[in-house]
Amino acid sequence: MRLRIAVGLAGGCACVKEIWECLGMPQAVVSQHLKVMKEHGIVEHRREGVRVCYSLREGMVADIVRLLVPRKRSAP
């Protein structure tokens, strides 16, 4: 689940609601995973009004996740 969240955040930031809707998981489950990931320095968050947006912390974790995300090939 945490890898799926990290891969989803590789494209940029997302609020908790966007994450749990995309994954089809209960909000409480996603929030707990995000809490653990934040405690381990994998993600960071910022408040935008009432929304809390999460993103990958820059560094090795973000680079690894970007390697795991398949890229679209450009047309020859």
CSV table of N, CA and C in Angstrom, one decimal:
chain,number,residue,atom,x,y,z
A,1,MET,N,0.8,-1.2,0.0
A,1,MET,CA,0.0,0.0,0.0
A,1,MET,C,0.9,1.3,0.0
A,2,ARG,N,1.9,1.3,0.8
A,2,ARG,CA,2.8,2.4,0.9
A,2,ARG,C,3.5,2.7,-0.4
A,3,LEU,N,3.9,1.6,-1.1
A,3,LEU,CA,4.6,1.7,-2.4
A,3,LEU,C,3.6,2.3,-3.4
A,4,ARG,N,2.3,1.9,-3.4
A,4,ARG,CA,1.3,2.4,-4.3
A,4,ARG,C,1.1,3.9,-4.0
A,5,ILE,N,1.1,4.3,-2.7
A,5,ILE,CA,1.0,5.7,-2.4
A,5,ILE,C,2.2,6.5,-2.9
A,6,ALA,N,3.4,6.0,-2.7
A,6,ALA,CA,4.6,6.6,-3.1
A,6,ALA,C,4.6,6.8,-4.7
A,7,VAL,N,4.2,5.7,-5.4
A,7,VAL,CA,4.2,5.8,-6.8
A,7,VAL,C,3.2,6.8,-7.3
A,8,GLY,N,2.1,6.9,-6.6
A,8,GLY,CA,1.0,7.9,-7.0
A,8,GLY,C,1.5,9.3,-6.7
A,9,LEU,N,2.4,9.5,-5.7
A,9,LEU,CA,2.9,10.8,-5.4
A,9,LEU,C,4.1,11.2,-6.3
A,10,ALA,N,4.6,10.3,-7.0
A,10,ALA,CA,5.8,10.6,-7.9
A,10,ALA,C,5.5,11.7,-8.9
A,11,GLY,N,4.2,11.8,-9.3
A,11,GLY,CA,3.8,12.8,-10.2
A,11,GLY,C,3.6,14.2,-9.6
A,12,GLY,N,3.6,14.3,-8.3
A,12,GLY,CA,3.4,15.6,-7.7
A,12,GLY,C,2.6,15.4,-6.4
A,13,CYS,N,2.1,16.5,-5.9
A,13,CYS,CA,1.4,16.4,-4.6
A,13,CYS,C,-0.1,16.1,-4.8
A,14,ALA,N,-0.7,15.6,-3.7
A,14,ALA,CA,-2.1,15.2,-3.8
A,14,ALA,C,-2.7,15.3,-2.3
A,15,CYS,N,-3.9,15.6,-2.2
A,15,CYS,CA,-4.5,15.7,-0.9
A,15,CYS,C,-5.0,14.3,-0.5
A,16,VAL,N,-5.2,14.1,0.8
A,16,VAL,CA,-5.6,12.8,1.3
A,16,VAL,C,-6.8,12.2,0.6
A,17,LYS,N,-7.8,13.1,0.3
A,17,LYS,CA,-9.0,12.6,-0.3
A,17,LYS,C,-8.7,12.1,-1.7
A,18,GLU,N,-7.9,12.8,-2.5
A,18,GLU,CA,-7.5,12.3,-3.8
A,18,GLU,C,-6.8,11.0,-3.8
A,19,ILE,N,-6.0,10.8,-2.7
A,19,ILE,CA,-5.2,9.5,-2.6
A,19,ILE,C,-6.1,8.4,-2.3
A,20,TRP,N,-7.0,8.5,-1.3
A,20,TRP,CA,-7.9,7.4,-0.9
A,20,TRP,C,-8.9,7.1,-2.0
A,21,GLU,N,-9.4,8.1,-2.7
A,21,GLU,CA,-10.3,7.9,-3.8
A,21,GLU,C,-9.6,7.1,-4.9
A,22,CYS,N,-8.4,7.5,-5.2
A,22,CYS,CA,-7.7,6.8,-6.3
A,22,CYS,C,-7.4,5.3,-6.0
A,23,LEU,N,-7.0,5.1,-4.7
A,23,LEU,CA,-6.7,3.7,-4.3
A,23,LEU,C,-7.9,2.9,-3.9
A,24,GLY,N,-9.1,3.5,-3.7
A,24,GLY,CA,-10.3,2.8,-3.3
A,24,GLY,C,-10.2,2.2,-1.9
A,25,MET,N,-9.4,2.9,-1.1
A,25,MET,CA,-9.2,2.4,0.3
A,25,MET,C,-9.9,3.4,1.2
A,26,PRO,N,-10.3,3.0,2.4
A,26,PRO,CA,-10.9,3.9,3.4
A,26,PRO,C,-9.9,5.0,3.8
A,27,GLN,N,-10.4,6.2,4.0
A,27,GLN,CA,-9.6,7.3,4.4
A,27,GLN,C,-8.7,7.1,5.6
A,28,ALA,N,-9.3,6.4,6.6
A,28,ALA,CA,-8.5,6.2,7.8
A,28,ALA,C,-7.3,5.3,7.5
A,29,VAL,N,-7.4,4.3,6.7
A,29,VAL,CA,-6.3,3.5,6.3
A,29,VAL,C,-5.2,4.2,5.6
A,30,VAL,N,-5.6,5.1,4.6
A,30,VAL,CA,-4.6,5.9,3.9
A,30,VAL,C,-3.9,6.9,4.8
A,31,SER,N,-4.7,7.5,5.7
A,31,SER,CA,-4.1,8.4,6.6
A,31,SER,C,-3.1,7.8,7.5
A,32,GLN,N,-3.3,6.6,8.0
A,32,GLN,CA,-2.4,5.9,8.8
A,32,GLN,C,-1.1,5.6,8.1
A,33,HIS,N,-1.2,5.1,6.8
A,33,HIS,CA,0.0,4.9,6.0
A,33,HIS,C,0.8,6.2,5.8
A,34,LEU,N,0.1,7.3,5.5
A,34,LEU,CA,0.7,8.5,5.3
A,34,LEU,C,1.4,9.0,6.6
A,35,LYS,N,0.9,8.7,7.7
A,35,LYS,CA,1.5,9.1,9.0
A,35,LYS,C,2.8,8.4,9.2
A,36,VAL,N,2.8,7.1,8.9
A,36,VAL,CA,4.0,6.3,9.0
A,36,VAL,C,5.1,6.8,8.0
A,37,MET,N,4.6,7.0,6.8
A,37,MET,CA,5.6,7.5,5.7
A,37,MET,C,6.2,8.9,6.1
A,38,LYS,N,5.3,9.7,6.7
A,38,LYS,CA,5.8,11.0,7.2
A,38,LYS,C,6.8,10.9,8.3
A,39,GLU,N,6.6,10.0,9.3
A,39,GLU,CA,7.5,9.7,10.4
A,39,GLU,C,8.8,9.2,9.9
A,40,HIS,N,8.8,8.5,8.8
A,40,HIS,CA,10.1,7.9,8.3
A,40,HIS,C,10.7,8.8,7.2
A,41,GLY,N,10.2,10.0,7.0
A,41,GLY,CA,10.8,11.0,6.1
A,41,GLY,C,10.6,10.7,4.7
A,42,ILE,N,9.6,9.9,4.3
A,42,ILE,CA,9.3,9.6,2.9
A,42,ILE,C,8.5,10.7,2.2
A,43,VAL,N,7.5,11.2,3.0
A,43,VAL,CA,6.6,12.2,2.5
A,43,VAL,C,6.6,13.4,3.4
A,44,GLU,N,6.2,14.5,2.8
A,44,GLU,CA,6.0,15.7,3.6
A,44,GLU,C,4.7,16.3,3.2
A,45,HIS,N,4.2,17.2,4.1
A,45,HIS,CA,2.8,17.7,3.8
A,45,HIS,C,2.8,19.2,4.0
A,46,ARG,N,1.8,19.8,3.4
A,46,ARG,CA,1.6,21.2,3.6
A,46,ARG,C,0.1,21.5,3.6
A,47,ARG,N,-0.4,22.4,4.4
A,47,ARG,CA,-1.8,22.7,4.5
A,47,ARG,C,-2.1,23.8,3.5
A,48,GLU,N,-3.2,23.6,2.8
A,48,GLU,CA,-3.8,24.5,1.8
A,48,GLU,C,-5.2,24.8,2.2
A,49,GLY,N,-5.4,25.7,3.1
A,49,GLY,CA,-6.8,25.9,3.7
A,49,GLY,C,-7.2,24.8,4.6
A,50,VAL,N,-8.2,24.1,4.2
A,50,VAL,CA,-8.7,22.9,5.0
A,50,VAL,C,-8.1,21.6,4.5
A,51,ARG,N,-7.4,21.7,3.3
A,51,ARG,CA,-6.8,20.5,2.7
A,51,ARG,C,-5.4,20.3,3.2
A,52,VAL,N,-5.0,19.0,3.3
A,52,VAL,CA,-3.6,18.7,3.6
A,52,VAL,C,-3.1,18.0,2.4
A,53,CYS,N,-2.1,18.5,1.7
A,53,CYS,CA,-1.5,17.9,0.5
A,53,CYS,C,-0.2,17.3,0.9
A,54,TYR,N,0.0,16.1,0.3
A,54,TYR,CA,1.2,15.3,0.6
A,54,TYR,C,2.0,15.2,-0.7
A,55,SER,N,3.3,15.1,-0.5
A,55,SER,CA,4.2,14.9,-1.7
A,55,SER,C,5.5,14.1,-1.2
A,56,LEU,N,6.2,13.5,-2.1
A,56,LEU,CA,7.4,12.8,-1.8
A,56,LEU,C,8.5,13.8,-1.4
A,57,ARG,N,9.2,13.5,-0.4
A,57,ARG,CA,10.4,14.3,-0.1
A,57,ARG,C,11.4,14.2,-1.2
A,58,GLU,N,12.1,15.2,-1.5
A,58,GLU,CA,13.1,15.1,-2.6
A,58,GLU,C,14.3,14.3,-2.0
A,59,GLY,N,14.9,13.6,-2.9
A,59,GLY,CA,16.1,12.8,-2.5
A,59,GLY,C,16.0,11.4,-3.1
A,60,MET,N,16.6,10.5,-2.4
A,60,MET,CA,16.7,9.2,-2.9
A,60,MET,C,15.3,8.5,-3.1
A,61,VAL,N,14.4,8.6,-2.2
A,61,VAL,CA,13.1,8.0,-2.2
A,61,VAL,C,12.4,8.4,-3.5
A,62,ALA,N,12.3,9.7,-3.7
A,62,ALA,CA,11.7,10.2,-4.9
A,62,ALA,C,12.3,9.7,-6.2
A,63,ASP,N,13.6,9.6,-6.2
A,63,ASP,CA,14.3,9.1,-7.4
A,63,ASP,C,14.0,7.6,-7.6
A,64,ILE,N,14.0,6.8,-6.6
A,64,ILE,CA,13.7,5.4,-6.7
A,64,ILE,C,12.2,5.2,-7.2
A,65,VAL,N,11.3,5.9,-6.7
A,65,VAL,CA,9.9,5.8,-7.1
A,65,VAL,C,9.8,6.2,-8.6
A,66,ARG,N,10.4,7.3,-9.0
A,66,ARG,CA,10.4,7.7,-10.4
A,66,ARG,C,10.9,6.6,-11.3
A,67,LEU,N,11.9,5.8,-10.8
A,67,LEU,CA,12.4,4.7,-11.6
A,67,LEU,C,11.4,3.6,-11.8
A,68,LEU,N,10.5,3.4,-10.8
A,68,LEU,CA,9.6,2.4,-10.8
A,68,LEU,C,8.3,2.7,-11.7
A,69,VAL,N,8.1,4.0,-11.9
A,69,VAL,CA,6.9,4.4,-12.6
A,69,VAL,C,7.3,4.3,-14.1
A,70,PRO,N,6.5,3.5,-14.8
A,70,PRO,CA,6.7,3.4,-16.3
A,70,PRO,C,6.5,4.7,-17.0
A,71,ARG,N,7.4,5.0,-17.9
A,71,ARG,CA,7.3,6.3,-18.6
A,71,ARG,C,6.7,6.0,-20.0
A,72,LYS,N,5.9,6.9,-20.5
A,72,LYS,CA,5.3,6.8,-21.8
A,72,LYS,C,6.4,7.0,-22.8
A,73,ARG,N,6.5,6.2,-23.8
A,73,ARG,CA,7.5,6.4,-24.9
A,73,ARG,C,7.0,7.3,-25.9
A,74,SER,N,7.9,8.2,-26.4
A,74,SER,CA,7.5,9.1,-27.4
A,74,SER,C,7.5,8.4,-28.7
A,75,ALA,N,6.7,8.9,-29.6
A,75,ALA,CA,6.6,8.3,-30.9
A,75,ALA,C,7.9,8.5,-31.7
A,76,PRO,N,8.3,7.5,-32.5
A,76,PRO,CA,9.5,7.6,-33.3
A,76,PRO,C,9.4,8.6,-34.4
